XYZ file of C-alpha atoms in Angstrom:
733
model
C -1.986 -20.586 -10.626
C -0.164 -23.193 -12.416
C 0.588 -23.401 -16.291
C 1.024 -27.254 -16.545
C -0.795 -29.355 -19.278
C -2.283 -31.574 -17.197
C -4.075 -28.227 -15.141
C -4.670 -26.352 -18.518
C -6.858 -29.075 -19.335
C -10.174 -27.196 -20.199
C -12.992 -28.054 -17.867
C -15.484 -29.150 -20.324
C -13.443 -31.811 -21.446
C -13.373 -33.326 -18.384
C -16.765 -32.729 -16.863
C -18.902 -32.252 -20.255
C -20.261 -29.249 -21.627
C -23.026 -28.471 -19.380
C -21.520 -28.147 -15.988
C -17.968 -26.191 -17.411
C -20.316 -23.834 -19.028
C -21.485 -23.375 -15.289
C -18.472 -22.983 -13.626
C -17.199 -20.660 -16.261
C -20.171 -18.015 -15.978
C -21.070 -18.518 -12.599
C -17.659 -19.104 -10.906
C -14.738 -17.903 -13.538
C -13.532 -21.218 -13.398
C -12.142 -22.240 -17.267
C -9.107 -24.674 -16.412
C -8.732 -27.990 -14.039
C -6.157 -25.745 -12.202
C -8.664 -23.299 -11.303
C -10.996 -25.836 -10.372
C -8.288 -27.099 -7.853
C -7.818 -23.917 -6.598
C -11.538 -23.335 -5.690
C -10.945 -24.203 -2.064
C -14.019 -25.332 0.331
C -15.467 -22.396 2.274
C -15.672 -24.290 5.468
C -16.241 -27.786 6.632
C -18.693 -29.622 8.010
C -18.214 -32.470 10.406
C -20.376 -35.771 10.183
C -20.819 -35.008 14.202
C -21.297 -31.739 14.513
C -24.410 -30.205 12.248
C -24.717 -26.572 10.975
C -26.164 -24.445 13.124
C -29.794 -23.906 11.640
C -30.522 -21.253 14.262
C -27.336 -18.863 12.690
C -28.935 -19.117 9.185
C -28.248 -15.571 7.185
C -31.711 -14.737 5.326
C -31.478 -14.327 1.225
C -28.621 -16.536 1.018
C -27.433 -19.601 -0.737
C -26.701 -22.038 2.053
C -25.554 -25.860 2.450
C -26.802 -27.020 5.812
C -26.164 -30.826 7.116
C -29.114 -32.020 9.311
C -31.421 -34.827 9.990
C -34.850 -35.342 8.943
C -37.197 -34.915 12.096
C -40.902 -34.570 10.650
C -42.047 -35.398 7.368
C -45.876 -34.583 6.081
C -47.429 -34.562 2.795
C -50.909 -32.330 2.755
C -53.330 -31.765 -0.058
C -54.789 -28.718 -1.027
C -57.367 -27.027 -3.464
C -55.453 -24.594 -5.699
C -56.332 -22.787 -9.542
C -54.699 -25.868 -10.674
C -55.729 -28.695 -8.904
C -59.426 -27.271 -8.072
C -60.185 -30.489 -6.716
C -57.648 -30.213 -3.618
C -55.104 -32.522 -5.892
C -52.559 -30.081 -4.972
C -49.646 -31.531 -3.174
C -47.347 -29.662 -0.589
C -44.459 -31.838 1.405
C -43.116 -30.108 4.582
C -40.256 -31.626 5.845
C -39.222 -30.291 9.233
C -34.977 -30.727 9.760
C -33.265 -30.228 13.029
C -29.644 -30.200 14.104
C -30.150 -29.574 17.544
C -29.535 -26.061 17.185
C -32.374 -25.156 15.610
C -35.124 -26.295 12.602
C -35.961 -25.343 9.451
C -38.769 -26.298 7.393
C -38.327 -27.557 3.734
C -41.237 -27.111 1.134
C -41.735 -29.213 -1.856
C -45.140 -28.552 -4.150
C -46.519 -30.419 -7.038
C -44.708 -33.430 -8.662
C -41.642 -32.299 -7.250
C -42.904 -34.108 -4.060
C -42.665 -37.750 -4.977
C -38.905 -37.927 -4.902
C -38.219 -36.184 -1.334
C -41.474 -37.996 -0.201
C -40.112 -41.281 -0.551
C -36.802 -40.694 0.239
C -36.800 -38.008 3.290
C -37.991 -40.379 6.410
C -37.596 -39.220 9.789
C -33.707 -40.061 11.139
C -32.864 -39.742 7.429
C -28.970 -37.188 7.170
C -28.599 -35.337 4.609
C -26.862 -32.235 2.533
C -29.533 -29.997 2.105
C -28.839 -26.483 -0.448
C -31.143 -23.428 -1.321
C -32.030 -20.077 -1.220
C -33.271 -18.993 2.797
C -36.692 -17.161 3.093
C -39.216 -16.606 5.514
C -42.589 -17.593 5.441
C -45.695 -17.202 8.413
C -42.827 -15.802 9.588
C -40.892 -19.056 10.054
C -37.333 -19.687 7.891
C -38.010 -22.141 4.939
C -35.809 -23.689 2.203
C -38.094 -24.335 -0.812
C -37.749 -27.081 -3.121
C -33.745 -27.565 -1.888
C -31.846 -29.434 -3.676
C -29.947 -32.352 -1.578
C -27.486 -35.464 -0.905
C -28.122 -38.226 1.295
C -25.819 -39.451 3.607
C -25.851 -42.687 3.501
C -23.459 -45.491 3.433
C -25.419 -47.759 0.992
C -24.515 -46.599 -2.295
C -21.228 -47.142 -3.803
C -20.285 -43.699 -5.044
C -22.129 -41.539 -2.040
C -19.748 -43.394 0.168
C -16.396 -42.765 -2.081
C -17.320 -38.822 -2.233
C -18.184 -38.571 1.409
C -15.231 -40.433 2.258
C -13.529 -39.125 5.529
C -14.939 -37.720 8.262
C -14.875 -33.736 7.034
C -17.135 -32.908 4.255
C -16.095 -29.293 2.177
C -18.497 -26.975 1.583
C -17.725 -24.704 -1.079
C -19.079 -21.641 -2.544
C -21.688 -22.284 -4.693
C -24.390 -20.981 -6.469
C -27.956 -21.891 -7.012
C -26.599 -23.235 -10.493
C -24.084 -25.503 -8.787
C -24.310 -27.007 -5.625
C -21.304 -27.503 -3.457
C -21.950 -31.315 -3.503
C -21.543 -30.876 -7.317
C -18.440 -29.350 -7.078
C -16.962 -31.553 -5.048
C -17.529 -34.194 -7.074
C -16.065 -32.549 -10.049
C -13.340 -32.080 -7.992
C -13.308 -36.176 -7.049
C -12.827 -36.336 -10.969
C -10.204 -33.766 -10.911
C -7.871 -34.098 -7.967
C -5.304 -36.904 -9.592
C -4.049 -34.200 -11.671
C -3.226 -32.322 -8.663
C -0.138 -34.850 -8.580
C 1.154 -32.719 -11.811
C 0.950 -29.606 -10.125
C 4.753 -27.978 -10.352
C 5.345 -26.069 -7.514
C 6.186 -22.604 -7.363
C 8.270 -22.378 -4.051
C 11.466 -22.906 -4.228
C 12.778 -25.522 -2.111
C 15.016 -24.576 0.087
C 12.394 -21.786 1.199
C 9.829 -24.879 1.232
C 11.720 -26.804 3.857
C 12.951 -24.066 5.545
C 9.806 -22.921 6.505
C 7.875 -26.778 6.979
C 5.412 -26.662 4.215
C 4.119 -29.321 2.363
C 4.321 -29.697 -1.121
C 1.677 -28.449 -3.197
C 0.233 -31.285 -4.746
C -0.245 -33.031 -1.094
C -1.632 -29.285 -0.023
C -4.396 -29.677 -2.829
C -5.247 -32.962 -1.452
C -5.475 -32.121 1.900
C -7.604 -29.163 0.958
C -10.151 -30.884 -0.880
C -10.114 -34.140 0.739
C -8.993 -33.693 4.800
C -9.157 -36.400 7.073
C -8.611 -34.414 9.928
C -8.308 -30.801 11.171
C -4.598 -30.851 11.241
C -4.504 -31.683 7.231
C -6.709 -28.856 6.567
C -4.250 -26.291 8.792
C -1.277 -27.751 7.174
C -2.768 -27.266 3.414
C -3.869 -23.648 4.154
C -0.617 -22.396 5.507
C 0.932 -23.994 2.528
C -1.723 -22.294 -0.257
C -1.245 -19.057 2.022
C 2.523 -18.980 1.322
C 1.774 -19.610 -2.793
C -0.679 -16.674 -2.884
C 1.369 -14.322 -0.592
C 5.148 -15.179 -2.136
C 4.147 -15.123 -5.447
C 2.501 -11.828 -4.965
C 4.988 -10.082 -3.305
C 7.614 -11.905 -5.943
C 5.711 -9.693 -8.877
C 6.140 -6.834 -6.760
C 9.672 -7.387 -6.091
C 10.434 -7.813 -9.662
C 8.856 -4.208 -10.478
C 10.737 -2.358 -7.892
C 13.809 -4.178 -8.935
C 13.215 -3.163 -12.647
C 12.578 0.811 -10.940
C 15.057 0.673 -9.813
C 17.610 0.085 -12.427
C 16.110 2.896 -14.471
C 18.188 6.222 -14.443
C 16.816 9.361 -12.963
C 18.032 12.877 -12.439
C 19.239 13.723 -8.845
C 17.487 16.451 -7.814
C 19.007 18.667 -4.646
C 17.595 21.653 -3.407
C 20.087 24.897 -3.249
C 21.058 26.141 -0.359
C 19.362 29.863 -1.094
C 16.657 28.460 -3.524
C 13.006 28.672 -3.862
C 12.605 25.952 -1.202
C 14.494 27.780 1.473
C 12.555 31.263 0.617
C 9.419 29.134 0.692
C 10.125 27.578 4.307
C 11.579 31.170 5.989
C 7.979 32.570 4.898
C 6.191 29.758 6.834
C 3.833 31.458 9.322
C 3.958 28.274 11.753
C 6.290 25.393 12.087
C 6.007 22.038 10.525
C 5.421 18.990 12.677
C 7.728 16.355 13.616
C 5.815 13.948 11.304
C 6.169 16.896 8.037
C 9.512 17.064 8.551
C 10.362 13.310 8.959
C 8.912 12.168 5.781
C 10.338 15.378 4.162
C 13.685 14.239 4.930
C 12.723 10.810 3.413
C 11.756 12.177 0.494
C 14.612 14.488 -0.151
C 17.132 11.654 0.736
C 15.154 9.709 -2.135
C 15.181 12.861 -4.639
C 19.091 12.692 -4.437
C 19.346 9.503 -5.896
C 20.148 8.486 -9.412
C 17.044 6.123 -9.663
C 13.349 7.129 -10.064
C 11.738 7.225 -6.063
C 8.694 5.327 -6.158
C 6.552 6.683 -2.873
C 3.565 6.443 -1.488
C 2.725 9.161 0.949
C -0.104 8.372 3.003
C -1.645 10.568 5.785
C -4.713 11.478 7.773
C -7.349 14.037 6.225
C -6.119 17.459 7.212
C -2.497 15.942 8.043
C -0.829 18.697 5.912
C 0.130 16.233 2.628
C -0.244 18.579 0.443
C 2.743 20.705 2.114
C 5.004 17.827 2.041
C 4.172 17.699 -1.774
C 4.598 21.175 -2.137
C 8.371 21.515 -0.296
C 9.046 18.111 -2.626
C 8.177 20.176 -5.752
C 10.016 23.617 -4.737
C 13.136 20.917 -4.055
C 12.864 19.797 -7.632
C 12.441 23.503 -9.306
C 15.196 24.453 -7.120
C 17.094 21.672 -9.229
C 16.338 23.494 -12.453
C 13.471 20.642 -13.000
C 9.801 20.953 -12.926
C 7.253 19.039 -11.162
C 3.228 18.281 -12.200
C 0.781 17.522 -9.761
C -2.180 14.954 -11.052
C -5.616 15.533 -9.013
C -8.636 13.206 -9.917
C -10.737 15.815 -10.556
C -11.057 19.367 -12.086
C -12.371 21.352 -9.057
C -9.631 19.396 -6.806
C -7.274 20.794 -9.848
C -8.595 24.294 -9.334
C -8.593 23.633 -5.305
C -4.420 22.655 -5.522
C -4.163 25.407 -8.062
C -5.585 28.095 -5.446
C -3.811 26.480 -1.934
C -0.333 26.384 -3.639
C -0.131 29.942 -5.139
C -1.547 31.361 -2.200
C 1.182 29.285 0.325
C 3.929 30.183 -2.241
C 2.312 34.097 -2.703
C 5.146 36.082 -4.891
C 7.486 32.835 -5.434
C 4.338 31.895 -7.693
C 4.920 34.812 -9.820
C 7.721 33.745 -11.531
C 8.653 36.313 -14.338
C 5.689 38.984 -13.259
C 5.994 41.835 -12.023
C 6.151 41.787 -8.341
C 7.388 38.348 -8.729
C 9.609 36.910 -5.871
C 13.870 36.856 -6.559
C 13.434 33.049 -6.770
C 10.028 32.420 -8.250
C 9.010 30.536 -10.730
C 5.594 29.927 -12.345
C 2.995 27.973 -10.856
C -0.010 26.838 -14.079
C -3.386 25.024 -14.034
C -4.054 22.714 -16.876
C -7.629 21.313 -17.519
C -9.242 20.052 -19.868
C -12.276 22.661 -19.873
C -9.838 25.850 -19.872
C -10.198 28.333 -22.554
C -7.909 27.798 -25.678
C -5.737 31.179 -25.325
C -5.037 30.239 -21.616
C -4.662 26.558 -22.245
C -1.884 27.837 -24.958
C -0.177 30.187 -22.680
C 0.033 26.734 -20.098
C 1.462 24.777 -22.647
C 3.960 27.219 -23.796
C 5.183 27.838 -20.113
C 5.821 23.687 -19.569
C 7.589 23.510 -23.356
C 10.279 26.454 -22.308
C 10.519 25.505 -18.489
C 8.802 29.125 -17.273
C 6.313 27.033 -15.143
C 8.101 24.651 -12.875
C 4.785 23.707 -11.176
C 1.740 22.691 -13.003
C -1.486 21.381 -11.495
C -4.004 19.771 -13.756
C -6.371 16.638 -14.378
C -6.074 13.906 -16.955
C -5.432 16.712 -19.780
C -1.749 16.733 -18.583
C -1.108 13.430 -20.158
C -2.722 14.494 -23.713
C 0.106 14.361 -26.164
C 0.281 17.832 -27.177
C 1.557 18.390 -23.755
C 5.390 18.816 -23.604
C 7.656 19.332 -20.939
C 10.988 21.363 -20.557
C 12.780 18.994 -17.999
C 10.082 16.857 -15.792
C 11.456 16.004 -12.845
C 8.763 14.838 -10.270
C 5.044 13.677 -10.756
C 2.920 13.803 -7.570
C -0.222 11.738 -7.773
C -3.433 13.006 -5.530
C -5.789 10.245 -4.701
C -4.026 7.020 -6.052
C -6.843 5.111 -6.631
C -8.325 6.863 -8.610
C -5.333 6.603 -11.256
C -4.917 3.639 -13.908
C -1.320 2.324 -14.657
C -1.568 3.728 -18.321
C -2.027 7.433 -17.297
C 0.764 7.230 -14.880
C 2.999 5.789 -17.120
C 2.297 8.015 -19.731
C 2.936 11.268 -17.408
C 5.828 8.881 -16.898
C 7.291 9.127 -20.186
C 6.931 12.995 -20.466
C 10.253 12.963 -18.563
C 13.483 12.861 -20.445
C 14.388 9.873 -18.029
C 11.901 8.505 -16.009
C 10.727 11.265 -13.167
C 10.202 10.866 -9.358
C 7.204 9.774 -8.063
C 5.271 10.459 -5.325
C 1.615 9.285 -4.712
C -0.650 10.654 -1.850
C -3.656 9.291 -0.588
C -5.810 10.284 2.259
C -7.364 7.106 2.829
C -5.368 5.129 5.522
C -4.227 1.709 3.960
C -3.335 -0.723 7.017
C 0.612 -1.527 6.603
C -0.248 -5.243 5.030
C -2.814 -3.517 2.343
C 0.063 -1.333 1.861
C 2.068 -4.286 1.223
C 0.026 -5.938 -1.166
C -1.393 -3.374 -3.069
C 0.831 -0.400 -3.334
C 3.763 -3.593 -2.588
C 6.354 -1.579 -5.446
C 5.978 2.003 -3.598
C 8.118 2.779 -0.460
C 5.397 4.046 2.384
C 5.609 7.073 4.445
C 3.174 7.740 6.733
C 2.133 11.448 8.028
C -0.215 10.733 11.452
C 0.198 13.769 13.296
C -2.738 16.631 12.964
C -1.206 20.212 12.365
C -1.571 22.644 15.550
C -4.949 24.360 15.431
C -6.694 21.434 13.548
C -9.876 20.950 16.226
C -11.450 17.748 16.855
C -14.722 16.694 14.997
C -18.091 14.984 17.165
C -19.550 12.208 15.273
C -23.388 11.510 15.408
C -25.363 8.800 14.230
C -29.350 10.429 13.438
C -31.340 7.638 13.033
C -34.300 9.363 10.717
C -36.572 6.816 10.949
C -36.426 5.671 14.240
C -36.183 9.236 15.849
C -37.508 11.556 13.127
C -37.459 14.660 16.136
C -33.341 13.627 16.056
C -33.278 15.038 12.172
C -35.176 17.999 12.863
C -32.592 18.933 15.811
C -30.016 18.365 13.019
C -31.249 21.150 11.377
C -31.446 23.328 14.284
C -27.802 22.683 14.931
C -26.851 24.008 11.083
C -28.829 27.022 11.501
C -27.026 27.720 14.942
C -23.422 26.927 13.834
C -24.740 29.439 10.617
C -25.865 31.763 13.323
C -22.277 31.903 14.989
C -20.722 32.669 11.027
C -20.023 29.358 10.312
C -20.775 27.596 7.232
C -22.227 23.516 6.566
C -22.179 20.982 4.073
C -24.837 18.605 3.142
C -23.878 15.643 1.185
C -25.996 13.388 -0.950
C -25.523 10.293 -2.492
C -27.065 11.007 -5.995
C -27.206 14.146 -8.369
C -30.795 14.155 -9.065
C -31.243 14.551 -12.875
C -30.075 11.052 -13.880
C -32.569 9.700 -16.128
C -34.786 6.898 -13.625
C -33.347 3.532 -14.105
C -31.095 4.222 -17.125
C -28.628 4.661 -14.481
C -29.612 2.410 -11.629
C -26.821 0.487 -10.618
C -27.840 -3.540 -9.571
C -29.051 -2.894 -5.767
C -27.754 -4.286 -2.641
C -30.002 -6.589 -0.323
C -30.242 -3.288 1.731
C -31.387 -0.800 -1.308
C -33.382 -3.531 -1.949
C -35.036 -3.370 1.470
C -35.352 0.111 1.059
C -36.908 0.851 -2.298
C -36.335 4.466 -2.037
C -33.731 5.958 -4.601
C -31.139 7.212 -2.139
C -31.405 11.586 -1.787
C -30.601 13.613 -4.496
C -28.689 17.240 -4.141
C -31.046 18.698 -6.536
C -33.929 17.685 -4.036
C -32.889 18.499 -1.065
C -31.652 21.407 -1.833
C -34.642 22.972 -3.027
C -36.545 20.938 0.339
C -34.096 22.597 3.215
C -34.349 25.971 0.965
C -38.211 25.757 1.216
C -38.348 24.073 4.498
C -35.744 23.588 7.361
C -33.020 25.594 6.050
C -35.572 28.596 4.729
C -33.501 32.016 4.894
C -30.176 30.445 4.662
C -28.328 30.982 1.467
C -28.285 27.069 0.101
C -26.313 26.327 -3.333
C -26.383 23.017 -4.984
C -22.527 21.819 -6.365
C -22.335 18.571 -8.136
C -20.028 17.022 -10.725
C -21.753 17.421 -13.863
C -22.474 21.155 -13.704
C -20.225 23.009 -16.025
C -16.549 23.523 -14.512
C -16.849 27.004 -14.283
C -20.017 27.028 -12.614
C -18.432 24.335 -9.806
C -15.899 26.799 -9.535
C -17.884 29.982 -9.031
C -20.239 27.883 -6.363
C -16.641 26.940 -4.789
C -15.555 30.595 -4.831
C -18.306 31.946 -3.364
C -18.534 29.245 -0.784
C -14.884 30.040 0.118
C -15.608 33.510 0.385
C -18.327 32.770 2.507
C -21.247 34.103 0.208
C -22.965 30.642 1.031
C -24.552 29.482 4.467
C -25.365 25.694 3.596
C -23.395 23.641 0.402
C -25.817 20.985 -0.634
C -23.034 18.256 -2.411
C -22.264 15.076 -3.584
C -18.847 13.413 -2.915
C -17.424 16.082 -5.119
C -16.042 17.545 -2.085
C -14.571 14.281 -0.670
C -11.162 15.428 -1.622
C -9.038 18.130 -0.910
C -11.977 21.326 -0.619
C -10.862 23.137 2.300
C -12.594 26.052 3.951
C -11.945 26.094 7.246
C -15.063 27.976 8.317
C -16.994 25.075 7.583
C -17.788 23.143 10.596
C -20.785 21.233 10.245
C -21.411 18.361 7.793
C -24.993 16.076 7.688
C -24.376 13.313 5.253
C -28.024 12.261 4.004
C -28.376 8.403 3.401
C -24.928 7.984 5.345
C -25.120 4.075 4.801
C -24.954 4.319 1.463
C -21.196 5.154 1.661
C -18.446 3.156 2.415
C -16.470 3.710 5.727
C -13.214 4.610 4.250
C -15.090 7.565 2.152
C -17.376 8.972 5.450
C -13.994 9.536 7.112
C -12.883 11.136 4.297
C -16.098 13.389 3.776
C -15.791 14.025 7.748
C -12.584 15.468 7.446
C -13.715 18.756 5.058
C -14.783 19.962 8.612
C -13.096 21.261 11.928
C -10.522 22.558 9.345
C -9.991 25.692 11.454
C -10.022 26.515 14.778
C -14.152 25.909 15.571
C -14.641 22.323 16.577
C -16.562 20.382 14.163
C -19.783 18.032 14.035
C -20.596 15.359 11.378
C -24.388 14.257 11.355
C -24.458 10.994 9.738
C -28.235 10.239 8.985
C -29.751 6.797 7.900
C -33.296 5.295 8.050
C -31.676 1.697 8.195
C -33.013 -0.248 11.227
C -30.814 -0.183 14.542
C -30.063 -3.730 14.262
C -28.486 -3.790 10.825
C -24.956 -4.029 9.598
C -25.581 -0.505 7.751
C -26.048 1.071 11.709
C -23.112 -0.637 12.788
C -20.978 0.745 10.074
C -22.085 4.123 10.999
C -21.793 3.583 14.459
C -17.724 2.605 14.086
C -17.417 5.586 12.316
C -18.949 7.701 14.961
C -17.113 6.235 17.671
C -13.628 7.157 16.297
C -11.179 9.531 14.256
C -8.612 6.767 13.956
C -8.724 6.146 10.306
C -5.790 3.231 10.206
C -8.830 1.725 12.555
C -11.415 2.763 10.330
C -9.801 1.116 7.583
C -9.621 -2.230 8.782
C -12.856 -2.000 9.631
C -13.620 -1.217 6.108
C -11.440 -3.816 4.995
C -13.096 -6.416 7.453
C -16.774 -6.243 6.457
C -15.606 -5.944 2.218
C -14.534 -8.393 0.473
C -10.347 -8.607 -0.115
C -11.382 -8.912 -3.734
C -12.267 -5.109 -3.570
C -9.140 -3.706 -1.776
C -7.265 -5.352 -4.165
C -8.779 -4.611 -7.097
C -10.148 -0.973 -6.900
C -9.285 -1.495 -10.659
C -10.590 -5.379 -11.159
C -14.364 -4.506 -11.342
C -16.047 -7.501 -11.724
C -12.645 -9.712 -11.875
C -11.901 -12.529 -8.961
C -9.627 -11.668 -6.712
C -6.418 -13.659 -7.164
C -6.620 -14.041 -3.233
C -8.728 -17.367 -2.539
C -7.089 -18.637 0.742
C -5.129 -15.348 2.129
C -6.674 -12.832 3.789
C -4.967 -9.700 3.802
C -5.626 -8.312 7.351
C -5.424 -11.563 9.342
C -2.058 -13.085 7.521
C 0.228 -9.657 7.915
C 3.072 -12.148 9.382
C 2.985 -14.606 5.980
C 2.512 -11.204 4.027
C 5.444 -9.590 5.418
C 7.792 -12.576 5.590
C 6.757 -13.585 1.937
C 8.088 -10.119 0.572
C 11.443 -10.582 2.941
C 11.709 -13.696 0.776
C 10.551 -12.693 -2.392
C 13.039 -9.431 -1.794
C 16.267 -11.565 -1.924
C 15.522 -13.929 -4.564
C 14.766 -11.529 -7.397
C 18.129 -9.706 -6.120
C 19.414 -12.949 -6.917
C 18.115 -14.366 -9.955
C 16.488 -11.311 -11.229
C 14.335 -13.248 -14.368
C 13.880 -16.198 -12.121
C 15.724 -18.117 -14.685
C 16.578 -20.833 -11.494
C 12.995 -21.061 -11.184
C 11.212 -22.015 -13.708
C 7.813 -22.858 -11.599
C 7.783 -19.722 -10.142
C 7.943 -18.055 -13.637
C 4.805 -20.149 -14.603
C 3.055 -19.280 -11.396
C 3.684 -16.027 -11.994
C 2.863 -15.403 -15.771
C -0.614 -17.243 -14.247
C -0.849 -14.627 -11.752
C 0.085 -12.088 -14.250
C -2.214 -12.493 -16.857
C -3.545 -9.439 -18.115
C -6.525 -8.071 -15.512
C -4.277 -8.759 -12.970
C -0.944 -7.324 -14.444
C -3.667 -3.867 -14.367
C -4.403 -3.885 -10.952
C -1.233 -4.637 -9.432
C 0.348 -2.112 -11.625
C -2.028 0.599 -10.402
C 0.332 1.285 -7.981
């Protein structure tokens, strides 16, 4: 995090090329500073052993234990036919359980001499099962004896740090490397302003680094953690505060709706009243639109809370003020869906310049990559002349050829699917920066919103509009209870007989080349050994089997856009009973008559994604039903995840569960695939207070000194945080 010459020293100069290469390739550590910020995952106490009873399968673990028993066996094998094969079995214990270690062949000699009963050591290896017992085969180990000079020094102090390690580099080797670079910690420049540090009673950075790696007491660890969490939260919040400050300096055209304009005409015709939440959020948005610097607002709302209505009213306000509004959707299906629902909601107000158009009407155009040349030319012309007040489209809106007459508002749907370049390209289309409204149906806990979307003000829609029905969700354990799955298809038939429709969602399309597109498998996938169910196969099997006689059609992302749209239209018109689809239906598809959804291999979807999908049913007056089909065993983490989804409809609660189950880096890094998260100590979901306080401090400091001229060490830390990859994820907001 710190760019100080001593900390910039490449590890290969300090530790030698072989160790440095492993650290760079497996842990992403390149400099002395990187290594100093590679913190212990936990600490072992000399007198307190790891619980062998709690060892996870298939994971690389480090345990501290005592040798209870060691036996050398000889056996015959193809390599040693005369019974000269040797196997050393060592049993270790920590009071909570026992674990077997095995060494073979020439590898038995050293441990046979060293691992005598009563010896204590650290052992590292991958946990496997042999003869129904847990074991470590050929573990690396480090004796914990006070005899050799080096061991005493390395393990001085009662607390042994256990580092995030890899099979190529055990925890204690990382510990020894840290011993070498620890003196450099004295030169770490402190990014926290002195007044802030002293006011909050935080220890200086060099002291925090020493205490995190070589603590003498648990209090040392607490002090160090408190300090290092503040660094991460504060530097990140300063970066976001500077972005908010810079945005606030930009000029924008204030957009105020006319009292007798298109917005008033639209509101007069609404067949229902807006919810309290929709009114409140609309007022926040209108207040932002009336200012002379650009609005940057994140609108998050549960599936079906009426975000599109709020966004449409904002777009109409801008059209009233003489500007244009663009809505950017992540997929063609969604762009077409939005275009359809917006034109339906507006009626003749969307027929500007046409016969039968209302007095205040404007034109609403669709612009996607797959449109025919003539339709596209007309749409581009309507945008350039200002004839079209509202345009809805995909990435096609960002192309150079697209010119706006006066772009006043950009609405981005499903934020996390857009990168910063796209957002900035669209912003560049305005004569002055347009106002920005970002919509997401993924509920984001407040702390994450402050961290990931910290440059946006947040509005939350948490009321469902009147007339929305509750959704019942149930897990269908297909492997344990196959008759439950048969019952699920009966339920689908029953709903269709009542005149309703159903979705069946599958993780895969089914026309991929085998293996070519196979991703790295998770352990759960490995355990399954069967590929995820596909749309094409499932649609065929259902139409021939349990749903024979019903009108079953398939929908997926690789169909021609016209075919996709035709299927969606038929489904919306009630000409299709069961739509078997991939997650293309996850966002924005609105068919009030669809009441039941069956999600196949539900364990292969994330918690938030399942919540999104389920929001497609129960959109009318009839209650919705969502069946989560899984073959995972009852005790698996995957099933627990599904049980959580089935037990609550509260998206914020689910997003917390989702976050707790995933690594923080995934949350912050939808843009940074495979990049290490810059958060090593801060846990977004638990450290709400630190993040909120850091945001406040950062805002004050940036307001007083936007260029941070008086705080050079903070600037340095900021530059290190905002290297290119991280800059991108920060700028996704």
